[in-house]
């Protein structure tokens, strides 16, 4: 609910358990009031109306303007701290005094209130259009019908032909506000935007404990928690995708005042894949601010006369249930509002088989057909053919860019394999890497200029490949046409959209705007493909988890979490992923007994128990398994299908985080408390150690529950109250690498 009080010019945004308030001061500046949990017993009409005041510890301090909490901090006025918006105006204002020196461009933006509107269904930039035209009829790809309110606060620079709107779209049921800005050049000359965040967040003083993720290939989503000292802490991507080193989200809280399930935690996640920046600013006054949006590093945004730019959004909010509550809000928001199938209880993600680790580049019709038959027999629902099916791609030295089926490998094209897969009752998926070329490819030979490079400079290859210039509309069009043709020809159900190198030497026809244009180009191809082929699903992969964010998740149903499929490593990777992103999007494969990345051996039970925490996939060489092993796989997959609705649509509780007592214990529970999944994975164990039994959550205390194992055998029975106070006792001898998954249901 959005309220405006005209007497105090105060805006109150009321969400389920939180509020956000700001007001227009007497000079027209829009200043922040507060953002936090609402008192639990407050009526929904309760509003904040107080005047925004700065309480300085020392009245003699004369720098108070720098501490004013502008809703969007701009470069200009007396600001010298970090800014969200920096603009250069080419012309002199009418207010220039005779004889006054003209220092052009004018780098000073002063935005003043000029009105507001409350609308429904406004969309931030780059958001996916969730409706598509199918043979003239509008098809609701996004089935969530409820409208959302957006507040647009209009601002004008009194002396320059420049307008901005601060936008706030509310998803009250999940305490999420999407914030973005709309910029408009109303003059006759080009205005240059030098820095542009989508929002400034002001946090309570001292809320400087930051939770974020870092990592690299094979070690994505390593959780890091730190107290940000006075100064700036930057989380960023200097790439066209997010990269493995970070993911664009953050949690902040006052140190010691929040924990997994308690305390106030402020959070934000960007709806953008590449070229982003989250600046956490801890001022000596103890103020904490976050500016999140485009990365100003190598950035360009020129507004032509009359041009408007709508930025993507920062989805932000506050949880009064600790980090776990922040995660659950983001998960529910992604499930119901972000993902392509976004709606409550959306169709479940299928069990996938991917042949990459089974065959690598050794593809043959017979080999893939045999794998497909075995996959179908153990319960797989989607068969994905990975790299090597096209052009001269017999290894990673050639062929990228040539998206035509290789007759060397598939003499009769893909049709026979696709038909076989369909006959077996599975969907068919195909690996592509659309943003790349090998220099040894027909595409590169025909268009050597279509790649990012600077004239006369080296074109550095990584994994023997170069990056296409998505700043060129003809490149984006070519890629769309190539993929669209594949869909038309083979009715592809699923693309694994990969991206296996970081862009470098970013020379582009788009200049420094390439970082924005690349992401926009990728999104536009995905959106057009989905619109033309409503049944198509997409997986986002970038050498594992290099492109995972709320932007790509608007058009990718699931993501490849990491190339590292070692179950022990995965416990940690998946826990970091779970901070911001929902389990239904987290692809987790069971692979070989001796892991191909780490060469470690894990039991089949451990590999399944960890992979069943997300969207299950299989990546093992099924041809190397005997009948008994295949039967074991089938039994685990059947179990997964029973618990899948709870994993994919339930609420996640990290009952015990991986670093606590050496065991990760998580629970998924349906909103009505009728069923839950209890999943334990021990990663470290001290001889003689007694492991805790954390209480479960979200159950009905009065009901009786049975906990069943994979075979359906009831191994424990207790009341909801007992489960939510005493937990589930350890049911077997526990040691490192022991795991357990139980299906807990009301009887
Ligand atoms: C990347 C992906 C893998 C696989 C290979 C194929 O590394 O992450 O899953 O698809 O490319 O070359």
XYZ file of C-alpha atoms and ligand atoms in Angstrom:
759
model
C 0.000 0.000 0.000
C 1.330 3.433 -0.943
C 0.201 6.444 1.107
C 0.960 10.119 0.565
C 0.276 12.694 3.240
C 0.044 16.085 1.456
C 0.356 18.127 4.650
C 3.811 16.789 5.467
C 4.544 15.589 1.926
C 5.412 12.178 3.343
C 5.291 8.885 1.450
C 4.643 5.671 3.375
C 5.090 2.350 1.613
C 3.448 -0.320 3.743
C 4.396 -3.942 3.171
C 3.484 -7.122 4.995
C 6.004 -6.882 7.829
C 7.974 -3.777 6.882
C 7.631 -0.129 5.937
C 9.562 2.394 3.886
C 9.093 6.147 4.376
C 10.492 9.309 2.832
C 9.383 12.884 2.383
C 9.845 16.045 0.387
C 11.587 18.736 2.414
C 10.853 22.465 2.215
C 13.417 22.917 -0.584
C 11.918 20.111 -2.680
C 14.632 17.554 -1.989
C 13.298 14.030 -1.482
C 14.812 12.744 1.757
C 14.745 9.344 3.336
C 12.982 8.847 6.662
C 13.277 5.178 7.563
C 13.037 1.607 6.287
C 12.539 -1.217 8.704
C 10.293 -3.884 10.224
C 6.816 -2.697 11.248
C 5.652 -3.264 14.806
C 3.812 -6.596 14.625
C 0.567 -5.231 16.077
C 0.480 -1.966 14.074
C -2.692 -1.382 12.047
C -2.084 -1.361 8.304
C -2.990 2.332 8.242
C -0.263 3.336 10.734
C 2.059 5.834 9.073
C 5.245 7.738 9.724
C 4.810 11.493 9.427
C 7.683 13.023 11.426
C 9.940 15.539 9.772
C 13.279 14.146 8.658
C 15.889 15.516 11.023
C 19.542 14.915 11.386
C 20.580 14.375 14.941
C 24.156 15.518 15.110
C 26.183 14.761 18.176
C 27.760 18.192 18.027
C 25.799 21.272 17.042
C 28.986 23.045 15.978
C 29.458 20.678 13.056
C 28.789 22.678 9.941
C 28.777 19.917 7.352
C 25.247 18.643 7.834
C 24.275 18.882 4.159
C 26.649 16.079 3.367
C 24.739 13.883 5.757
C 21.326 14.686 4.352
C 19.755 11.385 3.382
C 18.678 12.072 -0.186
C 16.609 9.234 -1.610
C 18.983 9.339 -4.568
C 22.326 10.921 -3.779
C 23.470 12.993 -6.753
C 26.761 14.640 -7.629
C 26.204 18.335 -7.078
C 25.204 20.580 -4.240
C 27.675 20.009 -1.380
C 27.930 16.258 -1.814
C 31.372 14.735 -1.828
C 30.532 11.231 -0.698
C 29.612 8.384 -3.008
C 26.820 9.260 -5.425
C 24.137 7.361 -7.278
C 23.901 9.795 -10.176
C 26.490 11.936 -11.915
C 25.541 13.902 -15.019
C 27.359 16.327 -17.323
C 25.232 19.031 -18.970
C 26.677 20.601 -22.126
C 24.940 23.966 -21.959
C 24.665 26.948 -19.699
C 21.514 27.483 -17.675
C 19.345 30.587 -18.106
C 20.290 31.516 -14.559
C 23.873 32.383 -15.575
C 24.877 35.840 -14.384
C 26.331 38.385 -16.806
C 30.104 38.043 -16.798
C 29.989 34.679 -14.942
C 32.634 32.235 -16.186
C 31.198 29.318 -18.193
C 32.732 26.072 -16.969
C 31.331 23.477 -19.276
C 30.130 20.843 -18.974
C 28.145 21.588 -15.839
C 28.595 18.647 -13.517
C 25.982 19.437 -10.909
C 22.568 17.777 -10.664
C 19.947 19.123 -8.287
C 16.773 17.173 -8.375
C 13.652 18.741 -6.891
C 10.185 17.292 -6.385
C 7.794 17.958 -9.250
C 4.890 15.646 -8.435
C 4.198 11.949 -8.320
C 1.874 9.239 -9.573
C 0.795 5.819 -8.419
C 0.345 3.363 -11.262
C -0.051 -0.373 -11.692
C 2.138 -2.676 -13.733
C 5.024 -0.286 -14.404
C 8.150 -2.175 -15.430
C 11.810 -1.398 -14.831
C 14.237 -1.503 -17.738
C 15.375 -4.885 -19.117
C 12.587 -6.709 -17.324
C 11.171 -9.585 -19.313
C 7.836 -9.080 -20.937
C 5.936 -11.967 -19.462
C 3.268 -12.049 -22.113
C 3.840 -13.236 -25.630
C 1.928 -13.342 -28.854
C 1.096 -16.825 -30.051
C -0.687 -16.848 -33.384
C -2.314 -13.523 -32.670
C -3.451 -14.473 -29.178
C -1.788 -13.124 -26.073
C -0.422 -16.003 -24.071
C 0.163 -15.457 -20.385
C 3.677 -16.766 -19.920
C 3.623 -15.212 -16.490
C 0.564 -16.641 -14.832
C 0.685 -14.446 -11.749
C -2.324 -12.241 -12.340
C -2.150 -9.820 -9.440
C -1.184 -6.286 -10.258
C 1.375 -4.352 -8.320
C 1.468 -0.706 -7.391
C 4.342 1.482 -8.466
C 5.064 4.917 -7.098
C 6.827 7.284 -9.468
C 8.214 10.424 -7.851
C 9.020 13.008 -10.502
C 12.053 15.212 -10.057
C 13.278 18.130 -12.117
C 16.521 19.994 -12.261
C 15.419 23.619 -11.948
C 18.206 24.898 -14.207
C 18.778 22.119 -16.738
C 16.556 20.282 -19.235
C 16.681 17.081 -17.233
C 14.041 15.031 -15.479
C 14.240 11.936 -13.340
C 11.721 9.684 -11.695
C 12.390 7.606 -8.613
C 10.347 4.425 -8.988
C 9.181 2.031 -6.285
C 7.233 -1.098 -7.232
C 5.813 -2.962 -4.265
C 5.460 -6.703 -3.736
C 3.992 -6.324 -0.247
C 3.477 -10.032 0.477
C 7.238 -10.593 0.313
C 8.343 -7.222 1.720
C 10.114 -6.395 -1.525
C 10.409 -2.999 -3.145
C 11.909 -2.833 -6.621
C 13.585 0.492 -7.077
C 14.800 2.011 -10.309
C 15.229 5.415 -11.928
C 13.981 6.860 -15.184
C 16.080 9.638 -16.701
C 14.968 11.986 -19.444
C 16.695 14.608 -21.543
C 14.131 17.323 -22.301
C 16.639 19.600 -24.012
C 18.228 19.868 -27.424
C 21.762 18.693 -26.760
C 23.245 15.387 -25.668
C 23.411 14.908 -21.901
C 26.072 12.529 -20.600
C 25.304 10.352 -17.601
C 28.637 9.517 -15.994
C 27.389 7.300 -13.168
C 23.994 5.813 -12.511
C 22.880 3.633 -9.652
C 19.277 2.485 -9.597
C 18.778 3.381 -5.960
C 20.411 4.618 -2.800
C 19.489 2.714 0.352
C 19.959 4.363 3.741
C 20.380 1.918 6.565
C 20.239 2.508 10.294
C 23.509 3.743 11.732
C 26.007 0.986 12.338
C 24.314 -1.621 10.117
C 27.668 -2.525 8.627
C 27.819 -6.305 8.905
C 27.829 -7.346 5.282
C 27.019 -10.797 3.915
C 27.881 -11.456 0.279
C 29.394 -14.189 -1.863
C 32.671 -14.549 -3.686
C 34.563 -17.319 -5.460
C 35.927 -18.415 -8.787
C 35.389 -21.193 -11.294
C 34.519 -24.380 -9.418
C 34.207 -22.535 -6.105
C 31.282 -20.177 -6.641
C 29.059 -18.794 -3.885
C 31.518 -18.787 -1.016
C 29.727 -16.876 1.710
C 31.676 -14.058 3.296
C 30.600 -12.055 6.303
C 32.528 -8.976 7.403
C 32.189 -5.713 9.280
C 32.623 -2.976 6.668
C 35.065 -0.438 8.146
C 34.656 3.301 7.596
C 34.935 3.864 3.868
C 33.681 2.061 0.800
C 33.283 -1.643 0.178
C 32.619 -2.431 -3.449
C 30.942 -5.566 -4.786
C 31.043 -5.494 -8.557
C 31.176 -7.084 -11.949
C 33.487 -5.593 -14.557
C 32.266 -8.123 -17.063
C 29.380 -8.609 -19.425
C 28.108 -11.271 -17.057
C 28.306 -11.297 -13.261
C 31.284 -13.649 -13.247
C 32.243 -16.280 -10.691
C 33.754 -13.797 -8.292
C 30.491 -12.388 -7.041
C 26.752 -12.351 -7.443
C 24.812 -9.091 -7.278
C 23.174 -9.254 -3.870
C 23.954 -8.241 -0.293
C 22.612 -8.538 3.239
C 23.397 -5.922 5.897
C 22.653 -5.858 9.610
C 23.911 -4.363 12.839
C 26.670 -6.653 14.144
C 25.376 -8.905 16.906
C 21.770 -7.963 16.250
C 20.920 -10.493 13.557
C 21.444 -14.189 13.148
C 20.061 -16.928 10.913
C 16.478 -16.598 12.157
C 16.498 -13.476 14.318
C 17.008 -9.773 13.963
C 16.581 -7.161 11.267
C 18.449 -7.762 8.003
C 18.341 -5.345 5.067
C 18.931 -6.896 1.679
C 19.084 -6.087 -1.995
C 19.576 -7.954 -5.283
C 20.130 -6.397 -8.697
C 18.048 -7.430 -11.695
C 21.087 -7.187 -13.946
C 23.716 -9.681 -15.086
C 26.797 -7.709 -16.086
C 28.572 -4.414 -15.459
C 26.984 -3.845 -12.054
C 28.243 -2.344 -8.847
C 27.034 -2.369 -5.250
C 28.825 0.265 -3.160
C 28.426 -0.109 0.595
C 29.431 3.143 2.217
C 30.135 3.359 5.923
C 30.536 6.998 6.848
C 32.433 8.280 9.857
C 29.056 9.523 11.116
C 28.161 5.788 11.324
C 25.607 6.220 8.532
C 25.485 3.239 6.205
C 24.378 3.693 2.598
C 24.214 1.406 -0.385
C 24.244 2.643 -3.982
C 23.469 -0.161 -6.398
C 23.286 -0.077 -10.185
C 25.506 0.240 -13.249
C 29.226 -0.025 -12.707
C 30.672 3.416 -13.535
C 33.945 1.693 -14.430
C 34.190 1.945 -18.242
C 30.639 3.256 -18.495
C 28.775 5.341 -21.018
C 25.187 6.501 -21.134
C 24.449 9.389 -23.465
C 20.907 10.735 -23.571
C 20.042 12.215 -26.935
C 17.522 15.082 -27.060
C 14.152 13.728 -25.986
C 15.610 10.391 -24.987
C 14.535 8.525 -21.887
C 16.471 5.783 -20.128
C 14.813 3.343 -17.751
C 17.279 1.443 -15.578
C 16.850 -2.118 -14.359
C 15.781 -2.495 -10.742
C 17.278 -3.185 -7.370
C 14.943 -5.532 -5.487
C 15.354 -4.646 -1.831
C 13.713 -5.110 1.502
C 14.098 -5.858 5.162
C 13.520 -9.069 7.073
C 12.800 -9.233 10.775
C 13.659 -12.945 10.766
C 17.387 -12.743 10.180
C 19.293 -13.913 7.133
C 16.920 -16.851 6.724
C 13.949 -14.486 6.502
C 15.787 -12.365 3.930
C 16.468 -15.483 1.837
C 12.866 -16.686 2.050
C 11.572 -13.300 0.930
C 13.916 -13.296 -2.062
C 13.060 -16.926 -2.895
C 9.317 -16.345 -2.830
C 9.721 -13.157 -4.844
C 11.799 -14.994 -7.465
C 9.394 -17.944 -7.594
C 6.281 -15.832 -7.931
C 7.478 -12.696 -9.717
C 10.850 -13.178 -11.408
C 11.181 -16.626 -12.974
C 9.638 -17.169 -16.410
C 6.984 -19.487 -14.968
C 6.506 -17.128 -12.038
C 3.409 -17.897 -10.060
C 2.632 -19.649 -6.798
C 3.022 -23.416 -7.247
C 4.468 -23.121 -10.749
C 5.113 -26.356 -12.687
C 8.022 -28.294 -11.251
C 11.417 -28.389 -12.875
C 12.044 -31.718 -14.621
C 14.752 -34.212 -13.677
C 17.519 -33.589 -16.191
C 20.194 -35.758 -17.757
C 23.231 -34.021 -19.246
C 25.754 -36.057 -21.194
C 28.751 -33.717 -20.833
C 30.685 -35.590 -18.163
C 29.661 -38.921 -19.659
C 30.970 -38.344 -23.160
C 32.584 -34.881 -23.342
C 33.304 -34.304 -27.053
C 33.021 -37.995 -28.001
C 29.545 -37.735 -29.442
C 27.817 -40.331 -31.591
C 24.217 -41.071 -32.410
C 24.499 -44.562 -30.953
C 26.209 -43.377 -27.767
C 23.707 -40.581 -27.074
C 20.762 -42.838 -27.918
C 21.958 -45.460 -25.476
C 22.368 -42.812 -22.775
C 18.904 -41.464 -23.517
C 17.321 -44.923 -23.161
C 19.066 -45.532 -19.857
C 18.201 -42.042 -18.619
C 14.519 -42.518 -19.432
C 14.519 -45.903 -17.718
C 15.723 -44.431 -14.412
C 13.125 -41.647 -14.477
C 14.826 -38.714 -16.245
C 12.415 -36.219 -17.849
C 14.708 -33.937 -19.866
C 17.702 -35.109 -21.918
C 20.266 -32.426 -22.726
C 22.906 -32.886 -25.412
C 25.932 -30.812 -24.438
C 28.843 -29.312 -26.374
C 30.187 -30.759 -29.649
C 27.095 -31.352 -31.841
C 27.649 -28.487 -34.325
C 30.033 -27.191 -36.968
C 33.649 -28.331 -36.642
C 33.335 -28.565 -32.879
C 35.120 -31.868 -32.230
C 37.072 -30.244 -29.414
C 37.168 -26.741 -27.954
C 39.439 -25.345 -30.690
C 36.905 -24.898 -33.462
C 33.320 -24.400 -34.469
C 31.850 -21.962 -31.943
C 29.561 -19.631 -33.853
C 28.501 -22.195 -36.461
C 25.140 -23.302 -35.091
C 24.459 -25.984 -37.666
C 24.318 -29.682 -36.861
C 27.544 -31.498 -37.725
C 26.945 -34.210 -40.326
C 30.183 -35.866 -39.179
C 28.550 -36.680 -35.858
C 24.868 -36.762 -36.790
C 24.778 -37.918 -40.446
C 20.983 -37.564 -40.571
C 20.848 -34.405 -38.509
C 19.526 -34.271 -34.958
C 16.025 -35.402 -35.884
C 16.516 -39.140 -35.180
C 17.957 -38.469 -31.699
C 15.281 -35.889 -30.900
C 12.584 -38.307 -32.039
C 14.046 -41.085 -29.896
C 14.227 -38.816 -26.850
C 10.593 -37.789 -27.368
C 9.527 -41.386 -27.904
C 11.116 -42.201 -24.575
C 8.851 -39.583 -22.990
C 11.558 -37.000 -22.328
C 12.042 -33.415 -23.400
C 15.033 -32.528 -25.549
C 17.645 -29.931 -24.609
C 20.650 -28.565 -26.472
C 23.832 -26.791 -25.374
C 24.675 -23.489 -27.061
C 27.192 -20.734 -26.392
C 25.721 -17.912 -28.464
C 27.968 -15.021 -27.436
C 31.187 -16.673 -28.619
C 33.232 -17.663 -31.660
C 36.294 -19.771 -32.209
C 38.606 -18.025 -34.685
C 38.525 -21.387 -36.450
C 34.892 -21.061 -37.486
C 32.985 -20.070 -40.603
C 31.380 -17.218 -38.708
C 34.701 -15.662 -37.748
C 36.140 -16.167 -41.220
C 33.123 -14.351 -42.671
C 32.977 -11.576 -40.059
C 36.311 -11.013 -38.311
C 35.015 -7.595 -37.259
C 32.079 -8.980 -35.339
C 34.074 -9.527 -32.171
C 35.123 -7.291 -29.328
C 38.577 -5.942 -30.100
C 40.553 -2.752 -30.507
C 42.018 -2.067 -33.946
C 45.660 -3.012 -34.226
C 45.635 -4.682 -30.811
C 45.797 -8.388 -29.955
C 42.571 -10.334 -29.759
C 43.326 -12.429 -26.721
C 41.767 -15.863 -26.763
C 40.552 -17.703 -23.708
C 39.522 -21.344 -24.160
C 40.438 -20.612 -27.798
C 37.515 -18.260 -28.212
C 36.591 -14.619 -28.720
C 33.505 -12.650 -27.704
C 30.972 -11.417 -30.236
C 30.211 -7.711 -30.269
C 26.617 -7.579 -29.048
C 26.831 -3.814 -29.523
C 26.165 -4.572 -33.213
C 22.461 -5.064 -33.888
C 23.316 -7.348 -36.840
C 25.183 -9.719 -34.503
C 22.262 -9.932 -32.104
C 19.957 -10.525 -35.064
C 22.231 -13.241 -36.474
C 22.318 -15.090 -33.149
C 18.565 -14.849 -32.717
C 18.013 -16.166 -36.248
C 20.421 -19.090 -35.720
C 18.812 -20.197 -32.461
C 15.306 -19.573 -33.708
C 16.025 -21.801 -36.704
C 17.127 -24.617 -34.391
C 13.902 -24.254 -32.399
C 11.823 -24.264 -35.568
C 13.617 -27.265 -36.976
C 13.828 -29.465 -33.896
C 11.260 -28.071 -31.463
C 13.930 -27.643 -28.826
C 12.469 -27.736 -25.296
C 15.514 -26.438 -23.491
C 18.658 -24.471 -24.266
C 21.632 -24.713 -21.977
C 22.928 -21.190 -22.713
C 26.601 -21.178 -21.811
C 29.266 -18.444 -21.735
C 32.784 -19.690 -21.239
C 35.061 -16.720 -21.052
C 35.178 -13.252 -19.619
C 35.166 -10.460 -22.194
C 38.374 -8.490 -22.538
C 39.637 -5.828 -24.957
C 36.067 -4.470 -25.097
C 36.333 -2.500 -28.325
C 32.815 -2.280 -29.739
C 30.751 -0.169 -32.094
C 28.825 0.697 -28.917
C 31.896 2.214 -27.246
C 31.804 2.087 -23.466
C 28.073 1.336 -23.588
C 28.993 -2.227 -24.597
C 28.622 -3.547 -21.052
C 24.980 -2.470 -20.965
C 24.362 -3.391 -24.588
C 25.797 -6.882 -24.204
C 23.430 -7.789 -21.388
C 20.505 -6.114 -23.151
C 21.342 -8.066 -26.333
C 21.495 -11.411 -24.514
C 18.216 -10.686 -22.729
C 16.537 -9.632 -25.964
C 17.503 -12.876 -27.737
C 16.264 -14.948 -24.810
C 13.021 -12.952 -24.635
C 12.372 -13.201 -28.358
C 13.056 -16.940 -28.372
C 10.692 -17.485 -25.473
C 8.030 -15.352 -27.085
C 8.319 -17.248 -30.376
C 8.495 -20.641 -28.639
C 6.433 -20.514 -25.443
C 7.369 -24.093 -24.542
C 11.099 -23.322 -24.558
C 12.979 -23.374 -21.250
C 16.429 -21.887 -20.780
C 19.271 -22.694 -18.443
C 21.806 -19.977 -17.682
C 25.343 -21.314 -17.449
C 28.628 -19.499 -17.548
C 31.321 -22.081 -16.950
C 29.074 -23.119 -14.050
C 27.704 -20.288 -11.908
C 29.130 -17.257 -13.713
C 25.783 -15.698 -14.618
C 23.263 -16.031 -11.816
C 21.190 -13.003 -10.847
C 17.602 -11.729 -10.796
C 18.034 -10.318 -14.318
C 18.842 -13.554 -16.106
C 16.387 -15.441 -13.898
C 13.580 -13.493 -15.556
C 14.264 -15.491 -18.688
C 16.164 -18.566 -17.449
C 14.140 -21.215 -15.648
C 17.184 -22.669 -13.989
C 20.920 -22.128 -13.697
C 23.994 -24.316 -13.681
C 25.237 -23.660 -10.173
C 28.838 -24.786 -10.643
C 30.944 -27.092 -12.799
C 32.115 -28.489 -9.481
C 29.760 -31.385 -8.719
C 31.705 -32.733 -5.727
C 28.970 -33.281 -3.129
C 31.118 -32.058 -0.246
C 31.990 -28.819 -2.049
C 28.415 -28.493 -3.212
C 27.077 -28.277 0.358
C 28.886 -24.962 0.718
C 28.264 -23.716 -2.822
C 24.544 -24.436 -2.583
C 24.281 -22.798 0.812
C 25.788 -19.582 -0.593
C 23.449 -19.796 -3.579
C 20.489 -20.232 -1.231
C 21.129 -16.856 0.371
C 19.445 -15.129 -2.562
C 18.165 -17.612 -5.127
C 15.443 -20.273 -4.973
C 16.027 -24.028 -4.934
C 13.857 -24.637 -7.993
C 16.368 -22.711 -10.129
C 19.450 -24.413 -8.644
C 20.514 -27.234 -10.922
C 22.350 -29.965 -9.005
C 23.766 -33.039 -10.690
C 24.721 -36.415 -9.391
C 27.924 -37.317 -11.205
C 30.537 -40.046 -11.030
C 31.653 -41.830 -7.898
C 35.131 -40.390 -8.378
C 34.421 -36.759 -9.033
C 35.865 -35.409 -12.273
C 36.747 -32.010 -10.824
C 38.159 -32.904 -7.396
C 38.907 -36.642 -7.883
C 37.275 -37.308 -4.523
C 35.066 -40.336 -3.948
C 31.613 -39.958 -2.428
C 28.854 -42.482 -1.834
C 25.853 -42.451 -4.126
C 23.647 -41.564 -1.134
C 25.724 -38.497 -0.381
C 25.722 -37.401 -4.015
C 21.943 -37.735 -4.206
C 21.185 -36.303 -0.768
C 23.093 -33.117 -1.629
C 21.787 -32.868 -5.215
C 18.179 -33.402 -4.099
C 18.365 -30.037 -2.316
C 17.759 -28.322 -5.661
C 16.543 -29.147 -9.190
C 17.934 -32.660 -9.610
C 20.049 -33.608 -12.604
C 22.164 -36.621 -13.496
C 25.531 -36.304 -15.202
C 27.095 -39.750 -14.721
C 28.160 -42.194 -17.434
C 25.069 -44.341 -17.289
C 26.727 -46.761 -19.698
C 29.348 -47.494 -17.063
C 26.782 -48.475 -14.415
C 25.510 -52.004 -13.866
C 21.857 -52.945 -13.425
C 21.985 -52.771 -9.627
C 23.496 -49.279 -9.721
C 20.935 -48.083 -12.250
C 18.195 -49.429 -9.976
C 19.648 -47.407 -7.101
C 19.603 -44.292 -9.274
C 15.979 -45.004 -10.192
C 15.008 -45.411 -6.558
C 16.591 -42.059 -5.596
C 14.951 -40.314 -8.553
C 11.549 -41.741 -7.595
C 12.103 -40.451 -4.057
C 13.100 -37.048 -5.395
C 9.889 -36.858 -7.399
C 7.925 -37.425 -4.184
C 9.708 -34.626 -2.329
C 10.158 -32.339 -5.346
C 7.093 -30.127 -4.750
C 8.390 -29.362 -1.257
C 11.968 -28.659 -2.396
C 10.934 -26.543 -5.379
C 7.954 -24.670 -3.937
C 8.550 -24.835 -0.200
C 10.131 -22.407 2.219
C 13.784 -22.968 3.083
C 15.122 -22.982 6.631
C 18.875 -23.340 7.072
C 18.454 -25.050 10.450
C 22.182 -25.368 10.873
C 24.617 -23.706 8.532
C 27.511 -25.670 7.146
C 30.139 -23.978 9.290
C 28.202 -24.741 12.480
C 29.218 -28.054 14.081
C 30.450 -29.341 10.712
C 26.992 -30.304 9.494
C 24.579 -28.581 7.191
C 20.945 -29.242 8.055
C 18.248 -27.680 5.945
C 14.496 -27.990 5.809
C 12.017 -27.207 3.070
C 8.419 -26.902 4.227
C 5.202 -26.260 2.354
C 3.445 -23.037 3.322
C 0.567 -24.949 4.949
C 2.968 -26.987 7.089
C 1.612 -30.290 5.785
C 4.894 -31.649 4.404
C 8.584 -30.998 4.833
C 11.946 -32.278 3.696
C 14.669 -32.665 6.300
C 18.154 -32.896 4.818
C 21.393 -33.492 6.704
C 24.944 -33.499 5.338
C 27.926 -33.876 7.651
C 31.045 -32.252 6.254
C 33.372 -32.318 9.261
C 33.305 -34.391 12.405
C 35.345 -34.494 15.600
C 35.733 -37.918 17.187
C 33.165 -38.246 19.961
C 31.340 -35.084 18.975
C 27.633 -34.929 19.714
C 25.798 -33.288 16.880
C 22.883 -30.996 17.690
C 19.343 -31.764 16.571
C 17.980 -28.375 15.550
C 14.220 -27.835 15.947
C 12.234 -27.927 12.716
C 10.126 -24.964 11.611
C 6.851 -24.134 9.995
C 4.960 -27.301 11.076
C 1.578 -27.617 12.775
C 2.339 -28.162 16.484
C -0.921 -30.044 17.048
C -0.467 -32.487 14.171
C 1.406 -35.790 14.115
C 4.112 -36.262 11.490
C 5.800 -39.339 10.076
C 9.336 -39.086 8.712
C 10.001 -41.519 5.865
C 13.219 -42.406 4.112
C 13.832 -43.013 0.426
C 12.174 -46.411 0.433
C 9.070 -44.943 2.056
C 9.798 -46.649 5.368
C 8.693 -44.646 8.369
C 11.760 -44.108 10.529
C 10.409 -41.607 13.032
C 7.055 -40.309 14.222
C 6.401 -37.316 16.469
C 4.080 -34.392 16.985
C 4.741 -31.115 15.227
C 5.396 -29.670 18.664
C 8.058 -32.281 19.438
C 9.686 -31.752 16.042
C 9.691 -27.991 16.518
C 11.230 -28.227 19.987
C 13.421 -31.328 20.097
C 14.119 -31.817 16.411
C 14.767 -35.209 14.845
C 17.253 -37.429 16.675
C 20.222 -38.765 14.762
C 18.908 -41.975 13.324
C 22.167 -43.696 12.513
C 25.841 -43.591 13.295
C 27.074 -40.217 12.166
C 30.431 -39.498 10.678
C 31.933 -37.262 8.085
C 30.133 -37.507 4.740
C 27.052 -39.116 6.260
C 23.919 -37.654 4.773
C 20.219 -38.175 5.189
C 17.043 -37.006 3.502
C 13.660 -37.521 5.149
C 10.195 -36.813 3.855
C 8.205 -35.493 6.824
C 4.435 -35.489 6.400
C 1.291 -35.101 8.429
C -0.457 -38.372 9.199
C 31.176 -25.256 -19.644
C 29.966 -25.751 -18.879
C 29.975 -27.274 -18.861
C 29.981 -27.789 -20.266
C 31.153 -27.218 -21.047
C 31.074 -27.593 -22.507
O 32.347 -25.522 -18.965
O 29.946 -25.222 -17.579
O 28.855 -27.755 -18.141
O 28.768 -27.452 -20.894
O 31.204 -25.810 -20.951
O 32.132 -27.101 -23.236
